[in-house]
Tab-separated table of C-alpha atoms and ligand atoms in Angstrom:
chain	number	residue	atom	x	y	z
G	53	MET	CA	-23.297	-84.794	-19.467
G	54	ARG	CA	-22.156	-83.473	-16.051
G	55	ILE	CA	-18.944	-84.384	-14.388
G	56	GLU	CA	-19.985	-84.106	-10.706
G	57	ASN	CA	-20.368	-87.398	-8.867
G	58	ALA	CA	-19.953	-89.137	-12.539
G	59	THR	CA	-17.397	-91.825	-13.113
G	60	PHE	CA	-14.710	-92.045	-15.768
G	61	VAL	CA	-12.004	-94.127	-16.925
G	62	ILE	CA	-8.754	-92.608	-17.546
G	63	THR	CA	-6.161	-94.652	-19.493
G	64	GLY	CA	-2.454	-93.492	-19.612
G	65	ALA	CA	-3.288	-91.672	-16.512
G	66	GLY	CA	0.132	-92.431	-14.897
G	67	SER	CA	1.666	-89.349	-16.832
G	68	GLY	CA	1.156	-86.522	-19.023
G	69	LEU	CA	-2.265	-85.783	-20.663
G	70	GLY	CA	-3.959	-88.589	-18.859
G	71	SER	CA	-2.569	-87.311	-15.326
G	72	ALA	CA	-3.782	-83.684	-16.272
G	73	CYS	CA	-7.078	-85.175	-17.210
G	74	ALA	CA	-7.449	-86.957	-13.986
G	75	GLU	CA	-6.948	-83.836	-11.779
G	76	ARG	CA	-9.281	-81.946	-13.618
G	77	LEU	CA	-12.050	-84.434	-13.569
G	78	VAL	CA	-11.464	-84.876	-9.838
G	79	ALA	CA	-11.455	-80.969	-9.187
G	80	ALA	CA	-14.853	-80.987	-11.092
G	81	GLY	CA	-16.464	-83.346	-8.682
G	82	GLY	CA	-16.046	-86.350	-10.744
G	83	ARG	CA	-14.797	-89.724	-9.830
G	84	VAL	CA	-11.717	-91.472	-11.710
G	85	VAL	CA	-10.488	-94.904	-12.440
G	86	LEU	CA	-6.954	-94.671	-13.311
G	87	CYS	CA	-5.303	-97.291	-15.783
G	88	ASP	CA	-1.759	-97.437	-16.562
G	89	LEU	CA	0.958	-100.166	-17.189
G	90	SER	CA	3.348	-98.004	-14.651
G	91	GLU	CA	2.900	-98.676	-11.106
G	92	GLY	CA	3.227	-94.981	-10.622
G	93	VAL	CA	-0.608	-94.807	-11.241
G	94	GLN	CA	-1.051	-95.769	-7.834
G	95	ASP	CA	0.832	-92.878	-6.428
G	96	GLN	CA	-1.293	-90.624	-8.656
G	97	ALA	CA	-4.533	-92.012	-7.384
G	98	ARG	CA	-3.417	-91.649	-3.773
G	99	ARG	CA	-2.538	-88.060	-4.595
G	100	LEU	CA	-6.135	-87.312	-5.890
G	101	GLY	CA	-7.618	-88.849	-2.646
G	102	ASP	CA	-10.899	-90.970	-2.389
G	103	ALA	CA	-12.373	-89.911	-5.725
G	104	ALA	CA	-9.577	-91.994	-7.232
G	105	ILE	CA	-8.691	-95.449	-7.754
G	106	ALA	CA	-6.068	-97.011	-9.782
G	107	VAL	CA	-6.014	-100.274	-11.650
G	108	GLN	CA	-2.860	-101.131	-13.443
G	109	GLY	CA	-3.278	-102.722	-16.740
G	110	ASP	CA	-2.265	-103.000	-20.277
G	111	VAL	CA	-4.917	-101.302	-22.761
G	112	THR	CA	-4.065	-104.081	-25.404
G	113	SER	CA	-5.463	-106.710	-22.882
G	114	ALA	CA	-9.044	-107.727	-22.900
G	115	ASP	CA	-8.924	-108.827	-19.461
G	116	ASP	CA	-7.008	-106.120	-18.164
G	117	ILE	CA	-9.477	-103.558	-19.321
G	118	GLN	CA	-12.416	-105.273	-18.524
G	119	ALA	CA	-11.183	-105.446	-14.788
G	120	VAL	CA	-10.817	-101.631	-15.095
G	121	ILE	CA	-14.277	-101.222	-16.155
G	122	ASP	CA	-15.485	-103.551	-13.559
G	123	ALA	CA	-13.829	-101.504	-11.170
G	124	ALA	CA	-15.362	-98.440	-12.523
G	125	GLN	CA	-18.749	-99.855	-12.110
G	126	ALA	CA	-18.146	-100.472	-8.557
G	127	HIS	CA	-16.453	-96.903	-7.813
G	128	GLY	CA	-19.462	-95.111	-8.643
G	129	ASP	CA	-22.860	-95.296	-10.203
G	130	GLY	CA	-21.666	-96.799	-13.588
G	131	LEU	CA	-19.410	-95.827	-16.330
G	132	ALA	CA	-19.991	-92.494	-17.500
G	133	GLY	CA	-17.185	-91.798	-19.846
G	134	VAL	CA	-13.428	-92.794	-20.881
G	135	ILE	CA	-10.570	-90.544	-21.579
G	136	HIS	CA	-8.015	-93.065	-23.331
G	137	CYS	CA	-4.731	-91.431	-23.034
G	138	ALA	CA	-2.540	-94.493	-23.057
G	139	GLY	CA	0.015	-94.724	-25.904
G	140	VAL	CA	3.506	-94.793	-27.191
G	141	VAL	CA	5.714	-92.901	-29.637
G	142	SER	CA	8.044	-94.604	-32.093
G	143	VAL	CA	10.590	-93.412	-34.413
G	144	ALA	CA	12.057	-95.375	-37.283
G	145	LYS	CA	12.417	-94.853	-41.095
G	146	LEU	CA	11.365	-97.130	-43.902
G	147	VAL	CA	14.867	-97.423	-44.900
G	148	ASP	CA	17.856	-96.174	-42.762
G	149	ARG	CA	20.724	-94.514	-43.913
G	150	HIS	CA	22.726	-97.755	-44.093
G	151	GLY	CA	20.106	-99.426	-46.475
G	152	ASN	CA	18.403	-101.453	-43.809
G	153	PRO	CA	14.638	-101.856	-43.621
G	154	ALA	CA	12.614	-100.908	-40.707
G	155	ASP	CA	11.947	-103.523	-38.031
G	156	LEU	CA	8.256	-105.090	-38.619
G	157	ASP	CA	7.883	-105.997	-34.971
G	158	ALA	CA	8.577	-102.319	-33.924
G	159	TYR	CA	5.852	-101.287	-36.263
G	160	ALA	CA	3.352	-103.972	-35.192
G	161	ARG	CA	3.965	-102.968	-31.523
G	162	THR	CA	3.219	-99.179	-32.165
G	163	VAL	CA	-0.101	-100.090	-34.001
G	164	GLN	CA	-1.008	-102.764	-31.470
G	165	ILE	CA	-0.883	-100.333	-28.423
G	166	ASN	CA	-2.184	-97.272	-30.093
G	167	LEU	CA	-4.595	-98.451	-32.514
G	168	VAL	CA	-5.870	-101.887	-31.442
G	169	GLY	CA	-5.697	-100.674	-27.859
G	170	THR	CA	-7.965	-97.843	-28.805
G	171	PHE	CA	-10.308	-100.355	-30.195
G	172	ASN	CA	-10.118	-102.587	-27.324
G	173	VAL	CA	-10.806	-100.078	-24.598
G	174	MET	CA	-13.894	-98.676	-26.882
G	175	ARG	CA	-15.408	-101.581	-27.338
G	176	LEU	CA	-15.500	-102.961	-23.881
G	177	ALA	CA	-16.337	-99.221	-22.466
G	178	ALA	CA	-18.972	-98.814	-25.027
G	179	ALA	CA	-20.442	-102.277	-24.004
G	180	ALA	CA	-20.712	-101.358	-20.207
G	181	MET	CA	-22.043	-97.914	-21.054
G	182	SER	CA	-24.642	-99.101	-23.298
G	183	GLN	CA	-26.474	-100.646	-20.010
G	184	ASN	CA	-26.710	-97.202	-18.261
G	185	PRO	CA	-29.903	-95.485	-17.893
G	186	PRO	CA	-30.610	-92.810	-20.105
G	187	GLY	CA	-29.564	-89.311	-19.106
G	188	ASP	CA	-30.265	-85.755	-20.714
G	189	ASP	CA	-30.870	-86.452	-24.551
G	190	GLY	CA	-30.868	-90.088	-23.858
G	191	GLU	CA	-27.074	-89.836	-23.204
G	192	ARG	CA	-25.482	-92.969	-21.550
G	193	GLY	CA	-21.711	-92.031	-22.087
G	194	VAL	CA	-18.727	-90.742	-23.886
G	195	ILE	CA	-15.453	-91.747	-25.100
G	196	ILE	CA	-12.649	-89.461	-25.738
G	197	ASN	CA	-9.644	-91.047	-27.731
G	198	ILE	CA	-6.018	-89.571	-28.406
G	199	ALA	CA	-4.946	-88.973	-32.059
G	200	SER	CA	-2.084	-86.811	-32.998
G	201	VAL	CA	-1.273	-83.855	-35.504
G	202	ALA	CA	1.031	-86.664	-36.955
G	203	ALA	CA	-2.226	-88.341	-38.142
G	204	PHE	CA	-2.236	-85.473	-40.721
G	205	ASP	CA	1.256	-84.126	-40.970
G	206	GLY	CA	3.371	-87.095	-40.410
G	207	GLN	CA	7.244	-86.324	-40.181
G	208	VAL	CA	9.899	-88.590	-41.676
G	209	GLY	CA	10.219	-91.252	-39.371
G	210	GLN	CA	6.447	-91.337	-38.366
G	211	CYS	CA	5.149	-94.117	-40.408
G	212	ALA	CA	4.203	-96.233	-37.591
G	213	TYR	CA	2.983	-93.635	-35.198
G	214	SER	CA	1.135	-91.603	-37.888
G	215	ALA	CA	-0.682	-95.145	-38.927
G	216	SER	CA	-1.629	-95.753	-35.817
G	217	LYS	CA	-2.961	-92.258	-35.024
G	218	ALA	CA	-4.735	-91.974	-38.358
G	219	GLY	CA	-6.472	-95.150	-37.527
G	220	VAL	CA	-7.866	-93.407	-34.034
G	221	VAL	CA	-8.977	-90.538	-36.373
G	222	GLY	CA	-10.638	-93.069	-38.785
G	223	MET	CA	-12.355	-94.810	-36.220
G	224	SER	CA	-13.990	-91.658	-34.752
G	225	LEU	CA	-17.043	-91.419	-37.324
G	226	PRO	CA	-18.136	-94.961	-37.589
G	227	ALA	CA	-17.628	-95.519	-33.931
G	228	ALA	CA	-20.037	-92.505	-33.336
G	229	ARG	CA	-22.492	-93.300	-35.845
G	230	GLU	CA	-22.675	-97.058	-34.468
G	231	LEU	CA	-22.913	-96.060	-30.730
G	232	SER	CA	-25.430	-92.910	-31.555
G	233	ARG	CA	-28.217	-95.553	-30.891
G	234	HIS	CA	-26.925	-96.294	-27.366
G	235	GLY	CA	-26.725	-92.489	-26.652
G	236	ILE	CA	-22.685	-92.665	-26.458
G	237	ARG	CA	-20.707	-90.082	-28.183
G	238	VAL	CA	-17.084	-90.842	-29.666
G	239	MET	CA	-14.639	-87.848	-30.163
G	240	ALA	CA	-10.812	-87.678	-30.674
G	241	ILE	CA	-8.409	-84.965	-29.871
G	242	ALA	CA	-5.230	-84.683	-32.027
G	243	PRO	CA	-2.684	-82.709	-29.653
G	244	GLY	CA	0.267	-80.835	-31.301
G	245	VAL	CA	3.202	-80.834	-29.174
G	246	PHE	CA	2.758	-80.667	-25.283
G	247	GLU	CA	4.889	-80.706	-22.465
G	248	THR	CA	4.970	-84.239	-21.159
G	249	PRO	CA	7.454	-87.050	-20.419
G	250	MET	CA	6.624	-88.398	-23.911
G	251	MET	CA	8.627	-85.478	-25.325
G	252	ALA	CA	11.350	-85.736	-22.483
G	253	ASP	CA	13.727	-87.789	-24.848
G	254	ILE	CA	13.399	-85.231	-27.695
G	255	PRO	CA	16.883	-83.456	-28.370
G	256	GLU	CA	16.495	-79.768	-26.948
G	257	ASP	CA	17.250	-78.382	-30.451
G	258	ALA	CA	14.100	-80.532	-31.884
G	259	VAL	CA	11.993	-79.168	-29.109
G	260	ALA	CA	13.048	-75.702	-30.023
G	261	ALA	CA	12.380	-76.387	-33.654
G	262	LEU	CA	9.085	-78.051	-32.915
G	263	SER	CA	8.154	-74.856	-30.695
G	264	GLN	CA	8.923	-72.527	-33.456
G	265	ALA	CA	7.016	-74.371	-35.906
G	266	VAL	CA	3.820	-73.395	-33.914
G	267	PRO	CA	2.248	-70.174	-35.504
G	268	PHE	CA	0.988	-68.942	-32.072
G	269	PRO	CA	1.749	-69.413	-29.082
G	270	LYS	CA	5.362	-70.459	-30.027
G	271	ARG	CA	5.660	-73.009	-27.393
G	272	LEU	CA	4.770	-76.395	-26.290
G	273	GLY	CA	1.237	-76.951	-24.997
G	274	LYS	CA	0.468	-77.627	-21.330
G	275	PRO	CA	-1.265	-80.831	-20.275
G	276	ASP	CA	-4.060	-78.929	-18.447
G	277	GLU	CA	-4.836	-77.040	-21.798
G	278	PHE	CA	-5.662	-80.438	-23.149
G	279	ALA	CA	-7.440	-81.470	-19.909
G	280	ARG	CA	-9.718	-78.312	-20.678
G	281	LEU	CA	-10.781	-79.606	-23.948
G	282	ALA	CA	-11.488	-83.006	-22.683
G	283	GLU	CA	-13.694	-81.442	-19.828
G	284	GLN	CA	-15.516	-79.613	-22.521
G	285	ILE	CA	-16.026	-82.419	-24.722
G	286	ILE	CA	-17.595	-84.411	-21.800
G	287	THR	CA	-19.885	-81.588	-20.869
G	288	ASN	CA	-20.846	-80.349	-24.276
G	289	SER	CA	-23.143	-83.263	-25.736
G	290	MET	CA	-23.040	-81.764	-29.376
G	291	LEU	CA	-19.518	-82.782	-29.802
G	292	ASN	CA	-19.569	-85.936	-31.417
G	293	GLY	CA	-17.943	-88.151	-34.367
G	294	GLU	CA	-15.246	-85.647	-34.626
G	295	VAL	CA	-11.529	-85.054	-34.205
G	296	ILE	CA	-10.231	-81.717	-32.707
G	297	ARG	CA	-6.801	-80.373	-33.637
G	298	LEU	CA	-5.320	-78.813	-30.435
G	299	ASP	CA	-2.072	-77.786	-31.696
G	300	GLY	CA	-1.497	-73.840	-31.878
G	301	GLY	CA	-1.931	-74.025	-35.867
G	302	ILE	CA	1.115	-76.172	-36.076
G	303	ARG	CA	1.595	-78.059	-39.694
G	304	MET	CA	4.485	-80.298	-39.338
G	305	GLN	CA	7.010	-80.505	-42.220
F	79	LIG	C1	11.570	-82.849	-35.470
F	79	LIG	C2	12.379	-84.244	-34.865
F	79	LIG	C3	12.097	-84.641	-33.703
F	79	LIG	C4	12.432	-85.789	-33.192
F	79	LIG	C5	11.666	-86.373	-32.083
F	79	LIG	C6	11.645	-87.987	-31.672
F	79	LIG	C7	10.801	-88.124	-30.610
F	79	LIG	C8	9.504	-88.025	-30.861
F	79	LIG	C9	8.736	-87.643	-29.451
F	79	LIG	C10	7.173	-87.264	-30.135
F	79	LIG	C11	6.050	-87.114	-28.875
F	79	LIG	C12	4.827	-86.517	-29.612
F	79	LIG	C13	4.247	-87.160	-30.540
F	79	LIG	C14	3.145	-86.195	-31.251
F	79	LIG	O1	2.084	-86.787	-31.278
F	79	LIG	C15	3.472	-85.068	-31.674
F	79	LIG	C16	4.463	-85.352	-32.971
F	79	LIG	O2	4.484	-85.937	-33.748
F	79	LIG	S1	5.687	-84.022	-32.922
F	79	LIG	C17	6.777	-84.729	-33.980
F	79	LIG	C18	7.662	-85.623	-33.843
F	79	LIG	N1	8.478	-85.880	-35.005
F	79	LIG	C19	9.242	-87.138	-35.033
F	79	LIG	O3	8.912	-88.065	-34.328
F	79	LIG	C20	9.913	-87.276	-36.209
F	79	LIG	C21	10.867	-88.355	-35.884
F	79	LIG	N2	12.124	-88.519	-36.935
F	79	LIG	C22	13.299	-88.151	-36.692
F	79	LIG	O4	13.910	-87.801	-35.458
F	79	LIG	C23	14.114	-88.479	-37.905
F	79	LIG	O5	13.561	-88.142	-39.047
F	79	LIG	C24	15.115	-89.581	-37.894
F	79	LIG	C25	15.602	-89.830	-36.629
F	79	LIG	C26	14.020	-90.868	-38.070
F	79	LIG	C27	15.897	-89.907	-39.312
F	79	LIG	O6	16.668	-88.545	-39.065
F	79	LIG	P1	18.088	-88.627	-39.647
F	79	LIG	O7	18.892	-89.657	-39.020
F	79	LIG	O8	18.501	-87.248	-39.832
F	79	LIG	O9	17.668	-88.936	-41.158
F	79	LIG	P2	18.454	-88.852	-42.472
F	79	LIG	O10	20.074	-88.687	-41.882
F	79	LIG	O11	18.450	-90.300	-43.379
F	79	LIG	O12	17.644	-87.896	-42.933
F	79	LIG	C28	17.460	-88.117	-44.422
F	79	LIG	C29	16.874	-86.697	-45.061
F	79	LIG	O13	15.536	-86.633	-44.132
F	79	LIG	C30	15.702	-85.282	-43.533
F	79	LIG	N3	14.863	-85.399	-42.000
F	79	LIG	C31	14.977	-86.051	-41.191
F	79	LIG	N4	14.037	-86.255	-39.977
F	79	LIG	C32	13.451	-85.125	-40.412
F	79	LIG	C33	12.240	-84.648	-40.304
F	79	LIG	N5	11.876	-84.773	-38.864
F	79	LIG	N6	11.651	-83.420	-40.568
F	79	LIG	C34	12.296	-83.088	-41.882
F	79	LIG	N7	13.320	-83.629	-42.449
F	79	LIG	C35	13.930	-84.606	-41.824
F	79	LIG	C36	17.134	-85.248	-42.984
F	79	LIG	O14	17.064	-83.832	-42.788
F	79	LIG	C37	17.734	-85.544	-44.249
F	79	LIG	O15	17.591	-84.660	-45.192
F	79	LIG	P3	18.900	-84.187	-46.193
F	79	LIG	O16	18.181	-83.176	-47.070
F	79	LIG	O17	19.501	-85.543	-46.797
F	79	LIG	O18	19.823	-83.638	-45.028
F	80	LIG	N1	2.716	-85.036	-25.709
F	80	LIG	C1	2.426	-84.953	-26.837
F	80	LIG	O1	3.081	-83.859	-27.433
F	80	LIG	C2	1.524	-85.798	-27.517
F	80	LIG	C3	1.031	-86.743	-27.061
F	80	LIG	N2	0.075	-87.511	-27.889
F	80	LIG	C4	-0.736	-88.601	-27.156
F	80	LIG	O2	-1.268	-88.554	-26.262
F	80	LIG	C5	-1.257	-89.766	-25.484
F	80	LIG	C6	-0.779	-89.458	-24.170
F	80	LIG	O3	0.606	-88.953	-24.291
F	80	LIG	P1	1.371	-88.315	-23.219
F	80	LIG	O4	0.754	-88.196	-21.955
F	80	LIG	O5	2.351	-87.117	-23.752
F	80	LIG	O6	2.430	-89.466	-22.984
F	80	LIG	P2	3.144	-90.041	-21.656
F	80	LIG	O7	4.181	-91.034	-22.188
F	80	LIG	O8	3.524	-88.897	-20.814
F	80	LIG	O9	1.894	-91.022	-20.935
F	80	LIG	C7	1.323	-92.094	-21.667
F	80	LIG	C8	0.869	-93.114	-20.828
F	80	LIG	O10	0.501	-94.232	-21.172
F	80	LIG	C9	1.117	-95.512	-20.482
F	80	LIG	N3	1.067	-96.512	-21.645
F	80	LIG	C10	1.834	-96.841	-22.879
F	80	LIG	N4	1.369	-97.868	-23.166
F	80	LIG	C11	0.268	-98.397	-22.295
F	80	LIG	C12	-0.310	-99.552	-22.454
F	80	LIG	N5	-0.094	-100.560	-23.351
F	80	LIG	N6	-1.266	-99.932	-21.495
F	80	LIG	C13	-1.707	-99.050	-20.499
F	80	LIG	N7	-0.899	-98.047	-20.455
F	80	LIG	C14	0.110	-97.699	-21.301
F	80	LIG	C15	2.285	-95.024	-20.259
F	80	LIG	O11	2.962	-95.862	-19.212
F	80	LIG	C16	2.192	-93.477	-19.925
F	80	LIG	O12	2.136	-93.369	-18.436
F	80	LIG	C17	-0.780	-90.631	-26.217
F	80	LIG	O13	-1.395	-91.343	-26.895
F	80	LIG	C18	0.307	-89.761	-27.237
F	80	LIG	O14	0.376	-90.627	-28.475
F	80	LIG	C19	-0.607	-86.858	-29.074
F	80	LIG	C20	0.118	-85.617	-29.465
F	80	LIG	C21	1.227	-85.071	-28.798
């Protein structure tokens, strides 16, 4: 699929990895519709110029995401793809050091945003893209979801987060199988540790430990390194139904 003059929805585009994807797609001649809960997403759209518009919304809301997709249809010649970066991190042990059980609502919130939100965006975007005229190979669209290495190597305290991301991994192949008849590809990226505001709350020694745990390069990833992979997934139609770890070889302990 070509990026130039095509329109993409990027969720979580007010920050971090989503923001980097927006910059890279605009630089490649694409048009973007930025969705985020935070109102800062409007500033990001203004920075990117006429190729970008922002629609504030919650990925767990059917109405909000349908409004984002409707805006994408109007922003260009139909929705070509989605890079779904919106997500939250949570940390809690099943039983804390005082013997108290983990909070159920906190667990449910993490799964609701990271997993149910992913399903919500996929289902509404796929319904819209299935109406596109077929392109090369009969392609009508591409969906890129974001998992995490925590889907595979979850650490102590990551039951909710790892479960939510493992669910994103689990949906990749069945979604790709179902949507292949419409010419829509589904991929997921499982990042390791990247320099974004999501990592900002981590104690410095923990960040250092995570960086040292990366075989090579021993550092946090840069958001544009993530965006470059997303760009390649969009333009390389043989990438489908798979999860790509982008992590420097880290296997978390
Ligand atoms: C490496 C810790 C990083 C903390 C980061 C918190 C914010 C996370 C932002 C992540 C954003 C990116 C997300 C992503 O997709 C990529 C990743 O997943 S990066 C990995 C992020 N890691 C986590 O989120 C782990 C979070 N867990 C914790 O911070 C702690 O486990 C927790 C606070 C939940 C509990 O710690 P503590 O109070 O020390 O628990 P205990 O005192 O009960 O310890 C019991 C026992 O378990 C050992 N332990 C605790 N944490 C870890 C660990 N992460 N890895 C290995 N072992 C751990 C602890 O040392 C005790 O062992 P003893 O032998 O009894 O000393
Ligand atoms: N930073 C990292 O090291 C890693 C991040 N990831 C995943 O990558 C994705 C992006 O993470 P970052 O850019 O690092 O985080 P970030 O915190 O910088 O950006 C996430 C964005 O999602 C938005 N968001 C959260 N909940 C939302 C909702 N319900 N509706 C709409 N927007 C919502 C936030 O407002 C924020 O702007 C997340 O899914 C995260 O789990 C995965 C592995 C590693």
